Amino acid sequence: MTKRGGSAARRRCCWLVPAVGLAALAGTPARAQVLSAGLSGAPVVNLGTFDDGRSLATGWHVGVSARLDLRSRPFGLQADAGVASSAYEEGTREGSVQSWNAGLGAFYRVGAVTATVRPYAILGIGVYYVEEPERNLITPAWNAGLGAEVGRGALRGFVEARYHYVFTWGSDLQYVPLSVGLRYALNP
């Protein structure tokens, strides 16, 4: 967790990514797109400490996603929803921190959509509900990561590491789920 110290301009910049993605998709025929749904699970590596010295142990994350991939271009959009939970490190306090999230991101794929291995980079924004034992917060966040989708046909596996930066009280929550999951393409 780091000092907040950011500005409203930094938060507004996060909305630019999906806006550019939506503009790029406008006018693209449906047959030139691949729609898929995904499910993932992951251990969560928490970064930093809160202002008062509390820190979080390794936790877990479960998520679902919907992805719109362009066949003729190397980018697309992905909507995500998930839940993460991490207990406080032993000796710092009792309880845990949970966060529920929903977001939208744009991704850039390296290689053709028909390739067996498709590495990608993803950048997104979201709304997070963060719950600690003594308080709750609904707040914006951003995330960025790298991953690879593997397989051909309708069912594909993927691995992904995505850094999440959640604006919270005083210190911001930062964590990285190391996701493994499956995606099913509705129109491969």
Backbone as numpy.savetxt, mean C-alpha at the origin, in Angstrom:
# Nx Ny Nz CAx CAy CAz Cx Cy Cz
9.05 6.11 13.76 8.22 7.25 13.76 9.12 8.49 13.76
8.76 9.44 13.03 9.55 10.66 12.95 8.69 11.85 13.31
9.33 12.98 13.48 8.58 14.21 13.73 7.69 14.51 12.54
6.51 15.03 12.81 5.55 15.33 11.75 6.06 16.46 10.88
6.15 17.64 11.34 6.80 18.76 10.68 6.46 18.99 9.22
5.47 18.32 8.63 5.16 18.48 7.23 4.17 19.60 7.00
3.82 19.80 5.76 2.91 20.88 5.41 1.71 20.33 4.67
0.71 21.18 4.54 -0.48 20.80 3.77 -0.11 20.57 2.31
0.89 21.29 1.80 1.32 21.12 0.40 1.84 19.71 0.17
2.55 19.15 1.14 3.08 17.79 1.01 1.92 16.80 0.91
0.88 17.01 1.70 -0.28 16.12 1.65 -1.03 16.26 0.34
-1.16 17.51 -0.16 -1.87 17.72 -1.44 -1.13 17.06 -2.59
0.19 17.02 -2.56 0.97 16.40 -3.63 0.61 14.93 -3.78
0.25 14.26 -2.67 -0.09 12.84 -2.73 -1.29 12.58 -3.63
-2.19 13.55 -3.78 -3.38 13.36 -4.62 -3.05 13.44 -6.11
-1.87 13.91 -6.47 -1.48 14.03 -7.86 -1.30 12.67 -8.53
-0.79 11.69 -7.81 -0.49 10.38 -8.39 -1.75 9.72 -8.98
-2.83 9.53 -8.20 -4.01 8.91 -8.80 -4.65 9.76 -9.89
-4.57 11.08 -9.77 -5.16 11.96 -10.79 -4.47 11.74 -12.13
-3.15 11.64 -12.14 -2.41 11.38 -13.37 -2.78 10.00 -13.93
-2.89 9.01 -13.05 -3.27 7.67 -13.47 -4.65 7.63 -14.10
-5.61 8.30 -13.48 -6.97 8.33 -14.04 -7.00 9.03 -15.39
-6.24 10.10 -15.54 -6.18 10.81 -16.81 -5.60 9.91 -17.90
-4.60 9.11 -17.55 -3.97 8.22 -18.53 -4.93 7.12 -18.97
-5.82 6.67 -18.06 -6.76 5.61 -18.39 -7.95 6.09 -19.20
-8.26 7.37 -19.13 -9.41 7.92 -19.85 -9.25 7.66 -21.34
-10.25 7.14 -21.94 -10.22 6.90 -23.38 -9.61 5.58 -23.78
-9.14 4.77 -22.83 -8.57 3.46 -23.16 -9.69 2.44 -23.25
-9.82 1.72 -24.38 -10.89 0.74 -24.52 -10.77 -0.39 -23.50
-11.91 -0.94 -23.08 -11.93 -1.99 -22.06 -11.12 -3.22 -22.48
-11.11 -3.56 -23.76 -10.36 -4.75 -24.21 -8.86 -4.55 -24.08
-8.41 -3.31 -23.91 -6.98 -3.02 -23.75 -6.57 -2.98 -22.29
-7.46 -3.44 -21.39 -7.18 -3.41 -19.96 -7.33 -4.80 -19.36
-6.57 -5.07 -18.29 -6.70 -6.31 -17.54 -7.15 -5.93 -16.14
-8.28 -6.48 -15.70 -8.80 -6.23 -14.37 -8.52 -7.46 -13.51
-7.91 -7.25 -12.33 -7.61 -8.38 -11.45 -7.94 -8.03 -10.01
-8.15 -9.08 -9.21 -8.41 -8.94 -7.77 -7.35 -9.72 -7.03
-6.89 -9.18 -5.88 -5.82 -9.84 -5.15 -6.09 -9.97 -3.67
-5.36 -10.89 -3.04 -5.41 -11.13 -1.60 -3.98 -11.35 -1.14
-3.58 -10.70 -0.04 -2.20 -10.84 0.43 -2.13 -10.87 1.95
-1.03 -11.39 2.43 -0.73 -11.40 3.86 0.74 -11.10 4.02
1.10 -10.55 5.19 2.49 -10.13 5.35 2.87 -9.91 6.80
4.16 -10.17 7.10 4.68 -9.63 8.36 4.92 -8.13 8.15
4.85 -7.34 9.22 5.06 -5.90 9.14 6.29 -5.53 9.94
7.23 -4.84 9.29 8.41 -4.31 9.95 8.12 -2.85 10.29
8.11 -2.52 11.58 7.85 -1.15 12.01 9.16 -0.38 12.11
9.10 0.91 11.75 10.30 1.73 11.70 10.22 2.83 12.75
11.29 3.07 13.48 11.37 4.20 14.40 10.65 3.98 15.71
10.56 5.07 16.47 9.87 5.06 17.76 9.00 6.31 17.86
8.04 6.27 18.79 7.22 7.45 19.06 8.03 8.44 19.89
7.52 9.67 20.01 8.21 10.72 20.77 8.52 10.31 22.20
7.63 9.54 22.82 7.83 9.16 24.23 8.64 7.88 24.40
9.27 7.39 23.33 10.14 6.23 23.43 9.47 4.90 23.17
8.14 4.90 22.99 7.45 3.63 22.70 7.84 3.16 21.30
7.94 1.86 21.13 8.20 1.31 19.81 7.33 0.08 19.60
7.15 -0.31 18.36 6.29 -1.42 18.00 7.10 -2.63 17.56
6.64 -3.81 17.95 7.25 -5.07 17.53 6.80 -5.39 16.11
7.42 -6.39 15.51 6.99 -6.87 14.20 5.55 -7.36 14.32
4.71 -6.98 13.36 3.30 -7.33 13.40 2.87 -8.06 12.15
1.60 -7.89 11.78 1.05 -8.56 10.60 0.16 -7.61 9.81
-0.08 -7.96 8.55 -0.92 -7.17 7.65 -1.67 -8.14 6.73
-2.95 -7.88 6.49 -3.76 -8.63 5.53 -4.42 -7.61 4.62
-4.42 -7.87 3.31 -4.98 -6.90 2.39 -5.69 -7.51 1.20
-6.54 -6.70 0.59 -7.20 -7.05 -0.67 -6.92 -5.91 -1.65
-6.96 -6.23 -2.95 -6.69 -5.20 -3.94 -7.48 -5.46 -5.22
-7.68 -4.40 -5.97 -8.25 -4.47 -7.32 -7.30 -3.68 -8.21
-6.91 -4.27 -9.34 -5.90 -3.67 -10.21 -6.42 -3.55 -11.63
-6.16 -2.40 -12.23 -6.49 -2.15 -13.63 -5.17 -1.93 -14.36
-4.79 -2.90 -15.19 -3.50 -2.90 -15.87 -3.75 -2.69 -17.37
-3.00 -1.79 -17.97 -3.15 -1.55 -19.40 -2.27 -2.54 -20.18
-2.83 -3.17 -21.18 -2.06 -4.14 -21.97 -0.99 -3.45 -22.81
-1.30 -2.27 -23.34 -0.40 -1.61 -24.29 0.52 -0.57 -23.65
0.36 -0.30 -22.36 1.20 0.68 -21.67 1.73 0.06 -20.39
2.85 0.57 -19.88 3.47 -0.06 -18.71 2.93 0.44 -17.36
1.73 1.01 -17.31 1.23 1.51 -16.04 -0.25 1.22 -15.87
-0.74 1.45 -14.66 -2.14 1.23 -14.36 -2.46 1.74 -12.96
-3.64 1.38 -12.47 -4.11 1.81 -11.15 -4.39 0.61 -10.26
-4.24 0.81 -8.96 -4.54 -0.24 -8.00 -5.23 0.37 -6.79
-6.36 -0.22 -6.39 -7.07 0.16 -5.16 -6.77 -0.91 -4.12
-6.51 -0.48 -2.88 -6.15 -1.40 -1.80 -7.01 -1.15 -0.57
-7.21 -2.18 0.22 -7.80 -2.06 1.56 -7.12 -3.12 2.42
-6.89 -2.79 3.68 -6.22 -3.76 4.53 -6.29 -3.40 6.00
-5.74 -4.29 6.80 -5.63 -4.07 8.24 -4.25 -4.55 8.68
-3.63 -3.78 9.58 -2.32 -4.13 10.13 -2.40 -4.02 11.64
-1.64 -4.84 12.34 -1.61 -4.79 13.80 -0.21 -5.11 14.30
0.24 -4.34 15.28 1.54 -4.57 15.90 1.43 -4.28 17.39
1.96 -5.19 18.20 2.00 -4.97 19.64 3.16 -4.03 19.97
3.07 -3.36 21.10 4.19 -2.54 21.57 5.34 -3.45 21.95
6.57 -2.97 21.76 7.76 -3.71 22.19 7.65 -3.97 23.68
8.16 -5.10 24.12 8.13 -5.45 25.54 8.83 -4.37 26.36
8.19 -3.96 27.43 8.78 -2.95 28.30 8.43 -1.52 27.96
7.80 -1.27 26.79 7.46 0.12 26.46 6.04 0.46 26.87
5.11 -0.48 26.74 3.73 -0.34 27.23 2.95 -1.57 26.81
1.74 -1.74 27.33 0.91 -2.88 26.96 -0.06 -2.48 25.87
-0.53 -3.47 25.12 -1.49 -3.20 24.07 -0.87 -3.26 22.69
-1.60 -2.72 21.72 -1.13 -2.76 20.34 -1.68 -1.56 19.58
-1.15 -1.37 18.38 -1.63 -0.35 17.46 -2.19 -1.09 16.24
-3.41 -0.74 15.87 -4.01 -1.32 14.67 -4.31 -0.20 13.70
-4.20 -0.50 12.40 -4.58 0.48 11.39 -5.34 -0.23 10.28
-6.45 0.39 9.90 -7.24 -0.06 8.76 -7.01 0.98 7.67
-6.83 0.52 6.44 -6.54 1.48 5.38 -7.31 1.19 4.10
-7.55 2.25 3.34 -8.12 2.17 1.99 -7.38 3.20 1.16
-6.97 2.82 -0.04 -6.20 3.76 -0.84 -6.24 3.47 -2.32
-5.64 4.39 -3.06 -5.54 4.28 -4.51 -4.12 4.65 -4.91
-3.56 3.88 -5.84 -2.20 4.14 -6.28 -2.04 3.92 -7.77
-0.93 4.40 -8.28 -0.54 4.17 -9.67 0.71 3.30 -9.65
0.80 2.38 -10.59 2.00 1.54 -10.66 2.61 1.62 -12.05
3.91 1.34 -12.09 4.65 1.29 -13.35 5.25 -0.10 -13.46
4.90 -0.84 -14.50 5.33 -2.21 -14.71 6.52 -2.25 -15.66
7.52 -3.05 -15.34 8.67 -3.27 -16.22 8.39 -4.54 -17.02
8.30 -4.43 -18.32 8.01 -5.59 -19.16 6.55 -5.64 -19.57
6.26 -6.53 -20.49 4.90 -6.67 -21.04 3.98 -7.33 -20.02
2.70 -7.04 -20.14 1.70 -7.63 -19.24 1.63 -9.15 -19.43
2.10 -9.67 -20.57 2.09 -11.11 -20.86 3.36 -11.82 -20.42
4.35 -11.09 -19.91 5.61 -11.72 -19.46 5.36 -12.61 -18.25
6.20 -13.60 -18.03 6.06 -14.51 -16.90 6.38 -13.81 -15.58
7.39 -12.94 -15.57 7.76 -12.15 -14.38 7.62 -10.68 -14.73
6.85 -9.96 -13.92 6.59 -8.54 -14.18 6.92 -7.70 -12.95
8.16 -7.18 -12.84 8.49 -6.28 -11.74 7.71 -4.97 -11.88
7.44 -4.31 -10.74 6.71 -3.05 -10.79 7.09 -2.17 -9.60
6.83 -0.88 -9.77 6.95 0.10 -8.69 5.56 0.69 -8.49
5.21 1.00 -7.24 3.87 1.51 -6.95 3.97 2.69 -5.99
3.11 3.69 -6.20 3.05 4.88 -5.36 1.58 5.21 -5.15
1.18 5.42 -3.89 -0.23 5.66 -3.64 -0.51 6.53 -2.43
-1.78 6.84 -2.28 -2.27 7.61 -1.13 -3.44 6.85 -0.54
-3.78 7.21 0.71 -4.90 6.53 1.32 -5.41 7.25 2.55
-6.47 6.68 3.10 -7.04 7.13 4.35 -6.89 5.97 5.33
-6.36 6.27 6.50 -6.08 5.25 7.50 -6.85 5.56 8.78
-7.38 4.53 9.41 -7.98 4.63 10.74 -6.98 3.96 11.68
-6.38 4.73 12.56 -5.35 4.23 13.47 -5.95 4.17 14.87
-5.76 3.02 15.53 -6.32 2.81 16.87 -5.23 2.40 17.84
-5.06 3.20 18.87 -4.18 2.87 19.99 -5.07 2.62 21.19
-4.54 2.07 22.30 -5.39 1.81 23.46 -6.11 3.05 23.98
-5.49 4.23 23.91 -6.13 5.42 24.51 -6.69 6.42 23.50
-6.53 6.20 22.18 -7.04 7.17 21.21 -7.16 6.55 19.83
-7.98 7.21 18.99 -8.22 6.79 17.61 -8.07 8.00 16.70
-7.75 7.74 15.43 -7.53 8.83 14.49 -7.84 8.37 13.07
-8.50 9.21 12.28 -8.66 8.99 10.84 -7.75 10.01 10.18
-6.83 9.54 9.33 -5.77 10.41 8.83 -5.31 10.01 7.42
-4.74 10.95 6.67 -4.18 10.61 5.35 -2.82 9.93 5.49
-2.41 9.28 4.42 -1.11 8.61 4.39 -0.68 8.46 2.94
0.59 8.12 2.77 1.10 7.80 1.43 1.94 6.54 1.54
2.17 5.89 0.40 2.98 4.67 0.39 3.71 4.55 -0.93
4.81 3.82 -0.90 5.62 3.58 -2.11 6.29 2.23 -1.96
6.40 1.49 -3.06 7.02 0.18 -2.94 7.43 -0.42 -4.25
8.03 -1.61 -4.14 8.48 -2.40 -5.27 7.93 -3.81 -5.13
7.62 -4.42 -6.26 7.11 -5.78 -6.22 7.33 -6.49 -7.53
6.89 -7.73 -7.59 6.96 -8.51 -8.82 5.77 -9.45 -8.86
5.12 -9.49 -10.01 4.02 -10.42 -10.24 4.60 -11.57 -11.06
4.24 -12.82 -10.72 4.82 -14.00 -11.36 3.69 -14.91 -11.82
3.81 -15.40 -13.06 2.84 -16.35 -13.58 2.19 -15.86 -14.85
1.52 -16.79 -15.51 0.79 -16.48 -16.73 -0.62 -17.01 -16.58
-1.51 -16.48 -17.35 -2.90 -16.92 -17.25 -3.65 -16.13 -16.20
-4.73 -16.70 -15.71 -5.61 -15.97 -14.80 -5.07 -15.85 -13.38
-4.43 -16.88 -12.84 -3.95 -16.86 -11.46 -2.45 -16.55 -11.43
-2.08 -15.50 -10.66 -0.69 -15.03 -10.62 -0.30 -14.78 -9.17
0.92 -15.12 -8.84 1.45 -14.81 -7.51 2.16 -13.47 -7.53
2.34 -12.87 -6.36 3.12 -11.64 -6.29 3.79 -11.51 -4.93
4.90 -10.77 -4.93 5.61 -10.38 -3.71 5.79 -8.86 -3.78
5.74 -8.21 -2.61 5.82 -6.75 -2.62 6.30 -6.26 -1.26
7.14 -5.23 -1.28 7.53 -4.50 -0.08 7.10 -3.06 -0.31
6.24 -2.55 0.60 5.71 -1.20 0.41 5.83 -0.41 1.71
6.50 0.73 1.63 6.70 1.64 2.76 5.43 2.47 2.94
4.86 2.49 4.16 3.67 3.28 4.48 4.06 4.39 5.46
3.64 5.60 5.16 3.89 6.77 6.02 2.53 7.34 6.41
2.14 7.17 7.67 0.82 7.55 8.16 0.97 8.75 9.08
0.29 9.85 8.75 0.35 11.07 9.56 -0.45 10.86 10.84
0.22 10.92 12.01 -0.45 10.68 13.29 -0.14 11.79 14.27
-0.27 11.51 15.56 -0.07 12.49 16.63 1.41 12.71 16.87
1.91 13.90 16.72 3.30 14.22 17.06 4.32 13.49 16.23
4.40 12.18 16.36 5.28 11.34 15.54 4.42 10.57 14.56
4.91 10.34 13.38 4.13 9.65 12.36 4.45 8.16 12.36
3.46 7.34 12.04 3.60 5.89 12.00 4.21 5.50 10.65
5.25 4.69 10.69 5.91 4.22 9.47 6.11 2.72 9.57
5.74 2.00 8.52 5.93 0.55 8.53 6.03 0.00 7.11
6.57 -1.23 6.99 6.76 -1.87 5.70 6.21 -3.30 5.76
5.04 -3.56 5.16 4.59 -4.95 5.03 5.39 -5.64 3.91
5.82 -6.86 4.17 6.53 -7.67 3.17 5.53 -8.70 2.65
4.72 -8.30 1.68 3.53 -9.05 1.26 3.84 -10.19 0.29
3.07 -11.26 0.45 3.03 -12.37 -0.50 1.55 -12.62 -0.76
1.19 -12.77 -2.05 -0.23 -12.94 -2.33 -0.52 -13.53 -3.69
-1.81 -13.58 -4.00 -2.30 -14.09 -5.29 -3.21 -13.05 -5.91
-3.16 -12.95 -7.24 -4.08 -12.11 -8.00 -4.78 -13.00 -9.04
-6.05 -12.74 -9.21 -6.82 -13.45 -10.22 -7.26 -12.43 -11.28
-6.82 -12.64 -12.52 -7.19 -11.76 -13.63 -8.55 -12.17 -14.17
-9.49 -11.24 -14.16 -10.85 -11.55 -14.63 -10.91 -11.66 -16.15
-9.97 -11.03 -16.85 -9.92 -11.09 -18.31 -8.45 -11.17 -18.76
-7.79 -12.33 -18.52 -6.33 -12.42 -18.81 -5.97 -12.25 -20.27
